[in-house]
Amino acid sequence: MNRDDVLTLVREHLAEELEVDISRIEEGARFKEDLDADSLDLYELVMELEDRYGVAVSEEQATHIKTVGDAVGFVLEHAPA
């Protein structure tokens, strides 16, 4: 698993879930401010990351994931080897 693989998954998930053009979803894009995601959208993204990559995301950790890049970095840092 590399950064590009995780980024692709996150971008595809968000494009479908939020019904936005995938070109708007860059690493620096903020979920709420730039992509108009609400708390349910973010919860579903966290669930997808947990299921796909085997990471556990606590509520506290989730509050620190504010951008697409934050989500990708979290997966890379916490995914089992």
mmCIF file with all atom_site columns, C-alpha atoms in Angstrom:
data_model
loop_
_atom_site.group_PDB
_atom_site.id
_atom_site.type_symbol
_atom_site.label_atom_id
_atom_site.label_alt_id
_atom_site.label_comp_id
_atom_site.label_asym_id
_atom_site.label_entity_id
_atom_site.label_seq_id
_atom_site.pdbx_PDB_ins_code
_atom_site.Cartn_x
_atom_site.Cartn_y
_atom_site.Cartn_z
_atom_site.occupancy
_atom_site.B_iso_or_equiv
_atom_site.pdbx_formal_charge
_atom_site.auth_seq_id
_atom_site.auth_comp_id
_atom_site.auth_asym_id
_atom_site.auth_atom_id
_atom_site.pdbx_PDB_model_num
ATOM 1  C CA . MET A 1 1  ? 0.000   0.000  0.000  1.00 0.00 ? 1  MET A CA 1
ATOM 2  C CA . ASN A 1 2  ? 1.340   3.382  -0.914 1.00 0.00 ? 2  ASN A CA 1
ATOM 3  C CA . ARG A 1 3  ? 0.138   6.964  -0.637 1.00 0.00 ? 3  ARG A CA 1
ATOM 4  C CA . ASP A 1 4  ? -1.238  7.047  -4.185 1.00 0.00 ? 4  ASP A CA 1
ATOM 5  C CA . ASP A 1 5  ? -3.333  3.897  -3.614 1.00 0.00 ? 5  ASP A CA 1
ATOM 6  C CA . VAL A 1 6  ? -4.889  5.294  -0.443 1.00 0.00 ? 6  VAL A CA 1
ATOM 7  C CA . LEU A 1 7  ? -5.439  8.699  -2.032 1.00 0.00 ? 7  LEU A CA 1
ATOM 8  C CA . THR A 1 8  ? -7.211  7.099  -4.990 1.00 0.00 ? 8  THR A CA 1
ATOM 9  C CA . LEU A 1 9  ? -9.549  5.155  -2.705 1.00 0.00 ? 9  LEU A CA 1
ATOM 10 C CA . VAL A 1 10 ? -10.357 8.233  -0.608 1.00 0.00 ? 10 VAL A CA 1
ATOM 11 C CA . ARG A 1 11 ? -10.955 10.395 -3.682 1.00 0.00 ? 11 ARG A CA 1
ATOM 12 C CA . GLU A 1 12 ? -13.209 7.811  -5.344 1.00 0.00 ? 12 GLU A CA 1
ATOM 13 C CA . HIS A 1 13 ? -15.189 7.249  -2.143 1.00 0.00 ? 13 HIS A CA 1
ATOM 14 C CA . LEU A 1 14 ? -15.713 10.966 -1.573 1.00 0.00 ? 14 LEU A CA 1
ATOM 15 C CA . ALA A 1 15 ? -16.618 11.676 -5.203 1.00 0.00 ? 15 ALA A CA 1
ATOM 16 C CA . GLU A 1 16 ? -19.352 9.058  -5.041 1.00 0.00 ? 16 GLU A CA 1
ATOM 17 C CA . GLU A 1 17 ? -20.536 9.829  -1.514 1.00 0.00 ? 17 GLU A CA 1
ATOM 18 C CA . LEU A 1 18 ? -20.563 13.616 -1.866 1.00 0.00 ? 18 LEU A CA 1
ATOM 19 C CA . GLU A 1 19 ? -21.530 13.672 -5.547 1.00 0.00 ? 19 GLU A CA 1
ATOM 20 C CA . VAL A 1 20 ? -18.681 16.018 -6.412 1.00 0.00 ? 20 VAL A CA 1
ATOM 21 C CA . ASP A 1 21 ? -16.288 15.997 -9.328 1.00 0.00 ? 21 ASP A CA 1
ATOM 22 C CA . ILE A 1 22 ? -13.221 13.981 -8.416 1.00 0.00 ? 22 ILE A CA 1
ATOM 23 C CA . SER A 1 23 ? -11.009 16.822 -9.683 1.00 0.00 ? 23 SER A CA 1
ATOM 24 C CA . ARG A 1 24 ? -12.130 18.911 -6.671 1.00 0.00 ? 24 ARG A CA 1
ATOM 25 C CA . ILE A 1 25 ? -10.790 16.302 -4.279 1.00 0.00 ? 25 ILE A CA 1
ATOM 26 C CA . GLU A 1 26 ? -7.128  17.109 -3.738 1.00 0.00 ? 26 GLU A CA 1
ATOM 27 C CA . GLU A 1 27 ? -4.960  16.314 -0.720 1.00 0.00 ? 27 GLU A CA 1
ATOM 28 C CA . GLY A 1 28 ? -5.390  19.799 0.698  1.00 0.00 ? 28 GLY A CA 1
ATOM 29 C CA . ALA A 1 29 ? -9.181  19.803 0.328  1.00 0.00 ? 29 ALA A CA 1
ATOM 30 C CA . ARG A 1 30 ? -10.946 20.291 3.651  1.00 0.00 ? 30 ARG A CA 1
ATOM 31 C CA . PHE A 1 31 ? -13.887 17.973 4.145  1.00 0.00 ? 31 PHE A CA 1
ATOM 32 C CA . LYS A 1 32 ? -16.373 20.476 5.533  1.00 0.00 ? 32 LYS A CA 1
ATOM 33 C CA . GLU A 1 33 ? -15.234 23.780 4.073  1.00 0.00 ? 33 GLU A CA 1
ATOM 34 C CA . ASP A 1 34 ? -14.186 22.706 0.570  1.00 0.00 ? 34 ASP A CA 1
ATOM 35 C CA . LEU A 1 35 ? -16.226 19.561 -0.062 1.00 0.00 ? 35 LEU A CA 1
ATOM 36 C CA . ASP A 1 36 ? -19.364 20.353 1.972  1.00 0.00 ? 36 ASP A CA 1
ATOM 37 C CA . ALA A 1 37 ? -19.137 17.050 3.849  1.00 0.00 ? 37 ALA A CA 1
ATOM 38 C CA . ASP A 1 38 ? -21.211 16.653 6.983  1.00 0.00 ? 38 ASP A CA 1
ATOM 39 C CA . SER A 1 39 ? -20.534 14.478 10.017 1.00 0.00 ? 39 SER A CA 1
ATOM 40 C CA . LEU A 1 40 ? -22.339 11.476 8.492  1.00 0.00 ? 40 LEU A CA 1
ATOM 41 C CA . ASP A 1 41 ? -20.184 11.710 5.354  1.00 0.00 ? 41 ASP A CA 1
ATOM 42 C CA . LEU A 1 42 ? -17.054 11.755 7.504  1.00 0.00 ? 42 LEU A CA 1
ATOM 43 C CA . TYR A 1 43 ? -18.303 8.821  9.575  1.00 0.00 ? 43 TYR A CA 1
ATOM 44 C CA . GLU A 1 44 ? -18.855 6.798  6.403  1.00 0.00 ? 44 GLU A CA 1
ATOM 45 C CA . LEU A 1 45 ? -15.361 7.650  5.180  1.00 0.00 ? 45 LEU A CA 1
ATOM 46 C CA . VAL A 1 46 ? -13.879 6.520  8.502  1.00 0.00 ? 46 VAL A CA 1
ATOM 47 C CA . MET A 1 47 ? -15.837 3.252  8.269  1.00 0.00 ? 47 MET A CA 1
ATOM 48 C CA . GLU A 1 48 ? -14.537 2.683  4.734  1.00 0.00 ? 48 GLU A CA 1
ATOM 49 C CA . LEU A 1 49 ? -10.942 3.272  5.856  1.00 0.00 ? 49 LEU A CA 1
ATOM 50 C CA . GLU A 1 50 ? -11.375 0.944  8.830  1.00 0.00 ? 50 GLU A CA 1
ATOM 51 C CA . ASP A 1 51 ? -12.870 -1.809 6.659  1.00 0.00 ? 51 ASP A CA 1
ATOM 52 C CA . ARG A 1 52 ? -10.460 -1.460 3.764  1.00 0.00 ? 52 ARG A CA 1
ATOM 53 C CA . TYR A 1 53 ? -7.198  -0.909 5.625  1.00 0.00 ? 53 TYR A CA 1
ATOM 54 C CA . GLY A 1 54 ? -7.776  -2.402 9.080  1.00 0.00 ? 54 GLY A CA 1
ATOM 55 C CA . VAL A 1 55 ? -7.163  0.842  10.932 1.00 0.00 ? 55 VAL A CA 1
ATOM 56 C CA . ALA A 1 56 ? -9.064  1.764  14.073 1.00 0.00 ? 56 ALA A CA 1
ATOM 57 C CA . VAL A 1 57 ? -10.065 5.408  14.302 1.00 0.00 ? 57 VAL A CA 1
ATOM 58 C CA . SER A 1 58 ? -11.226 6.711  17.665 1.00 0.00 ? 58 SER A CA 1
ATOM 59 C CA . GLU A 1 59 ? -13.644 9.624  17.913 1.00 0.00 ? 59 GLU A CA 1
ATOM 60 C CA . GLU A 1 60 ? -10.805 11.810 19.167 1.00 0.00 ? 60 GLU A CA 1
ATOM 61 C CA . GLN A 1 61 ? -8.546  10.829 16.270 1.00 0.00 ? 61 GLN A CA 1
ATOM 62 C CA . ALA A 1 62 ? -11.353 11.448 13.785 1.00 0.00 ? 62 ALA A CA 1
ATOM 63 C CA . THR A 1 63 ? -11.677 15.045 14.979 1.00 0.00 ? 63 THR A CA 1
ATOM 64 C CA . HIS A 1 64 ? -8.102  15.675 13.806 1.00 0.00 ? 64 HIS A CA 1
ATOM 65 C CA . ILE A 1 65 ? -8.751  14.380 10.276 1.00 0.00 ? 65 ILE A CA 1
ATOM 66 C CA . LYS A 1 66 ? -9.801  17.567 8.529  1.00 0.00 ? 66 LYS A CA 1
ATOM 67 C CA . THR A 1 67 ? -8.398  17.181 5.009  1.00 0.00 ? 67 THR A CA 1
ATOM 68 C CA . VAL A 1 68 ? -8.088  14.471 2.403  1.00 0.00 ? 68 VAL A CA 1
ATOM 69 C CA . GLY A 1 69 ? -4.342  14.407 3.082  1.00 0.00 ? 69 GLY A CA 1
ATOM 70 C CA . ASP A 1 70 ? -4.977  13.952 6.814  1.00 0.00 ? 70 ASP A CA 1
ATOM 71 C CA . ALA A 1 71 ? -7.068  10.856 6.068  1.00 0.00 ? 71 ALA A CA 1
ATOM 72 C CA . VAL A 1 72 ? -4.417  9.408  3.774  1.00 0.00 ? 72 VAL A CA 1
ATOM 73 C CA . GLY A 1 73 ? -1.643  10.114 6.276  1.00 0.00 ? 73 GLY A CA 1
ATOM 74 C CA . PHE A 1 74 ? -3.632  8.524  9.092  1.00 0.00 ? 74 PHE A CA 1
ATOM 75 C CA . VAL A 1 75 ? -4.085  5.305  7.128  1.00 0.00 ? 75 VAL A CA 1
ATOM 76 C CA . LEU A 1 76 ? -0.409  5.134  6.196  1.00 0.00 ? 76 LEU A CA 1
ATOM 77 C CA . GLU A 1 77 ? 0.644   5.729  9.794  1.00 0.00 ? 77 GLU A CA 1
ATOM 78 C CA . HIS A 1 78 ? -1.793  3.324  11.459 1.00 0.00 ? 78 HIS A CA 1
ATOM 79 C CA . ALA A 1 79 ? -2.414  0.496  8.980  1.00 0.00 ? 79 ALA A CA 1
ATOM 80 C CA . PRO A 1 80 ? -1.154  -2.925 10.020 1.00 0.00 ? 80 PRO A CA 1
ATOM 81 C CA . ALA A 1 81 ? 2.003   -3.978 8.201  1.00 0.00 ? 81 ALA A CA 1
#
